[in-house]
Amino acid sequence: MQTQRVIYNDSITRKFIWASVVFAIVGMLVGVIVALQLAFWPANLGEFFSFGRLRPLHTNAVIFAFVGNMIFAGVYYSTQRLTKARMASDLLGNLHFWGWQLIIISAVFTLPAGFTQAKEYAELEWPIDIAIAVVWLIFAANFFLTLKRRREKHLYVALWFYIATIVTITILHVVNSLAIPVGPLKSYSVFAGVQDALVQWWYGHNAVAFFLTTPILGIMYYYLPKAANRPIYSYRLSIIHFWSLIFIYIWAGPHHLLYTALPDWAQTLGMIFSVMLWAPSWGGMINGLLTLRGNWAELRRDPVLKFFAAGVTFYGMATFEGPLLSIKSVSSLGHYTDWIVAHVHGGALGWNGFMAAGMFYWLVPRLYGTKLRSRSMANLHFWIGTIGILLYLLSMWTAGIQQGLMWRAQNEGGGLLYPSFVETLIAIAPLYWARMIGGTLYLLGFLLMAWNLFATARTGAPVDGEIEVPVESTPEPERIPWPKIVFDKPMLVIYAVSALIASVAILNAVASAFVVAIAVAIVIASALAFRAAKKPGEPAWHGLLEGRAMIFTVFTVIAVLIGGVAEIVPSVIAAPETLRTTSNKPYSPLELEGRDVYIAEGCYNCHSQMIRPFVWETARYGDYSKPGDSAFDHPFQWGSKRTGPDLARVGGKYSHVWHYNHMLDPRSISPGSNMPPYPHLAVREVDFERTADKMRALRNVGVPYGPEAIQTAETRALAEADGIVAGLAADGVDGVDPKSKLVALIAYLQRLGKTQPGVASAGYEPPSLAKGADAREGANP
Amino acid sequence: MSFLTKEFFAQSPVLALPLLALAIFLVVFVAVSVRALRMKDRETDRLAHLALDEAHDE
């Protein structure tokens, strides 16, 4: 048989590996710095290096720079081997690589400078968002063109996970980034309040699912068998794992919003699907670990297997903890605390970090045609990293649960036992030091890895993999037309049974039981009929699907869209009603500018604006939050972590001078606070000439600013600022610049929660209080 | 059932969407599970070995 040699493009894999290693160190170093800032506030070095600006840099660097580059390296290498084809285009690969690095560099400059959309893991401003979409589509085009040229007909399960990643991230990024620009690096989300929160956490949760999980699972399904030199434990389980995971994951986003102003039905859906995630997640973990069965002796010796085994174990641990935290009663304790921080770092450090390390230790010697420079150094990395993770997790679990319990603790008289928020912060301060040490150990491990990989590469030379493939392959099997697959008998049965089960929603009890019985009968009868009618040697329907990349991709998109559409559309439809019934008023021009200062400084990283309907929350912060409270918030600022107190109703609670002094020197007002000082806000001025443009942009997304209000924006803003300055002068603070950002920020903070009492909540009752159970919980913690 | 239906749809008829989606998920899950469990050992072995099938790779 005549053969031809296919030389793989491994140069692109090498580039992504080195980029990942460099950005891993950068991202983790920033992580250690922000951890230090929480333990030791003087580490906030000025305007550009305060916690609020660096924390988004840390998360973006680790997720998109470190893990992103690692994913691309893993995908490029394995896709070529699994398809027995070189990547379709070297040019597209290089555009993808350099485009992605430019995006990362732009984040390094814009985030510390305060250019942010203030949506977690989606902070980058609109021009960078567009660049991300373009570069991602370049990657997608290269990937799918390679699939089209593949020489192996069947799509191995790793490729399924890559397909799901590519299509889902495209959808998530585009929808969540929809914004209206008001300048080169400033925009407002088209969504507001509840809708924005739902879209953001649909994105945020699924960024974890489809950027930090599914591609890594694809990598697990390829590299773990390679490293163990044995096939995956159960291919059957991998099929169920894939479809279950992508169907369920997309629904779970609302578990980030339990007990908020989000409608109760959406919260319940988020909780139920999160609990359901236990099954496929653990199915995947078990499949990975059992691949090592009979190979445990090798596990003790081989650092690659060690990292993979520990990584998969951490995956199991994180995917146990996630559903646990999604149970509403557990969430009431864990949400806003460091328990969540522990959870995400269990996934990031244990799952992503260790899978990356295992993959790099396996790949680099092969890509340079040599052996790993130091196996003992890799083993040392493993143990330092493991100790670092455990120290990190134990300290943050303890801090989270301790602080959560202190927030709700009551004294004998029924009041809050710890009424001062800072008391609960001081109590966990030592644990912040322990966390920083854990993170530093983990970083040290990665520095060892970087040296080891670099030394390995220096002992060898770049080698591109190659394979001999038949020139004249066996005759192409008969091509099945797509309607045959989409409208094949199994699919018609699925469509019919789905419609029958859904009809239960509008039928009475007797008819529902009858319909369900018919549906079950159809499923059983169809299964028997297909089995009887199947000819020997004829491929099963799913077998056909696994050989048709495009149709497989379409089904994946449908699976992913179903959950998103079902959750988001009802909420978006309800948005005009929220605007119609709220008594809330749009922000004044000065308040709007102050809100932009709040966003730029990243205050949402430490302060929530969402009071949950618990007695211990309403006693500390005021009345629980309603949908109307954030009806004009583009973007919403509910936050996800309380390093400081909630600010939803801070307006009017303190005087102007209190805020002024607190922003300049937080510890002069609140001894023990770890909040950074913001002296630059007193000297930097707001550009009020842009205020009218901002109001016009917001009017275009539904905020009811009238023409006159927009035309007089600057004048009114300055008049309001003069009022605040006069108030400060009356309290003995003279010489305050009315145009300063600090005055605008004070105006915004004093506005928070100042909706007309009693009217905003008309027609809305928080479901949990209405049903009583959680109100009782709140009354008797 | 009709009481539950009325209560559920009191907010909006579009809430049928989550139910429909849940139904589709359940059906697909059952279908995929049946398909996976009915696969022949020979077939699953061949597919599982695809990741290892690289004679000239290393």
Tab-separated table of N, CA and C in Angstrom, chain A residues 23 92 94 144 204 305 307 313 328 332 383 390 440 466 488 516 559 587 624 650 677 683 724:
chain	number	residue	atom	x	y	z
A	23	PHE	N	2.652	32.817	31.651
A	23	PHE	CA	1.488	33.495	32.232
A	23	PHE	C	0.985	32.795	33.500
A	92	LEU	N	-3.446	30.446	10.295
A	92	LEU	CA	-4.510	30.635	11.279
A	92	LEU	C	-4.009	30.315	12.690
A	94	ASN	N	-0.956	30.662	13.810
A	94	ASN	CA	-0.107	31.768	14.280
A	94	ASN	C	-0.928	33.013	14.613
A	144	PHE	N	-12.157	23.309	12.996
A	144	PHE	CA	-13.184	22.605	12.213
A	144	PHE	C	-12.684	22.251	10.808
A	204	GLY	N	-20.698	33.378	33.678
A	204	GLY	CA	-19.629	33.136	34.657
A	204	GLY	C	-19.539	31.673	35.042
A	305	LEU	N	1.749	10.776	35.861
A	305	LEU	CA	0.560	10.090	36.370
A	305	LEU	C	0.136	10.653	37.716
A	307	PHE	N	0.444	13.769	38.777
A	307	PHE	CA	-0.290	15.011	38.562
A	307	PHE	C	-1.689	14.728	38.002
A	313	THR	N	-8.632	13.767	40.927
A	313	THR	CA	-9.202	13.678	42.275
A	313	THR	C	-9.709	15.045	42.734
A	328	LYS	N	-29.651	25.443	48.718
A	328	LYS	CA	-29.941	26.797	49.215
A	328	LYS	C	-29.525	27.001	50.674
A	332	SER	N	-26.750	29.699	51.935
A	332	SER	CA	-27.030	30.809	52.855
A	332	SER	C	-25.845	31.033	53.796
A	383	TRP	N	4.711	17.582	45.313
A	383	TRP	CA	4.457	17.623	46.761
A	383	TRP	C	4.358	19.051	47.284
A	390	LEU	N	-3.460	22.317	49.849
A	390	LEU	CA	-4.141	21.937	51.082
A	390	LEU	C	-4.133	23.075	52.093
A	440	THR	N	1.831	30.822	47.819
A	440	THR	CA	3.244	31.008	47.490
A	440	THR	C	3.926	29.662	47.241
A	466	GLU	N	5.190	12.871	13.373
A	466	GLU	CA	4.781	12.523	12.013
A	466	GLU	C	4.164	11.136	11.992
A	488	ASP	N	-33.815	10.768	11.439
A	488	ASP	CA	-33.830	9.313	11.500
A	488	ASP	C	-34.813	8.873	12.587
A	516	VAL	N	-47.827	10.183	30.047
A	516	VAL	CA	-46.530	9.647	30.465
A	516	VAL	C	-46.451	8.152	30.162
A	559	ALA	N	-28.110	21.427	22.448
A	559	ALA	CA	-28.088	20.972	23.851
A	559	ALA	C	-27.711	22.115	24.779
A	587	TYR	N	-30.092	57.265	37.978
A	587	TYR	CA	-29.086	58.010	38.728
A	587	TYR	C	-28.971	59.436	38.201
A	624	TYR	N	-34.335	43.811	52.702
A	624	TYR	CA	-33.780	42.944	51.648
A	624	TYR	C	-33.941	43.594	50.272
A	650	VAL	N	-26.440	51.546	51.835
A	650	VAL	CA	-25.530	52.370	52.640
A	650	VAL	C	-25.882	53.855	52.536
A	677	PRO	N	-6.552	52.476	50.905
A	677	PRO	CA	-6.883	53.912	50.875
A	677	PRO	C	-6.984	54.394	49.425
A	683	VAL	N	-7.801	63.793	44.098
A	683	VAL	CA	-7.083	64.693	43.179
A	683	VAL	C	-7.429	64.443	41.711
A	724	ILE	N	-22.370	68.851	47.964
A	724	ILE	CA	-21.605	67.908	48.802
A	724	ILE	C	-20.380	68.592	49.391
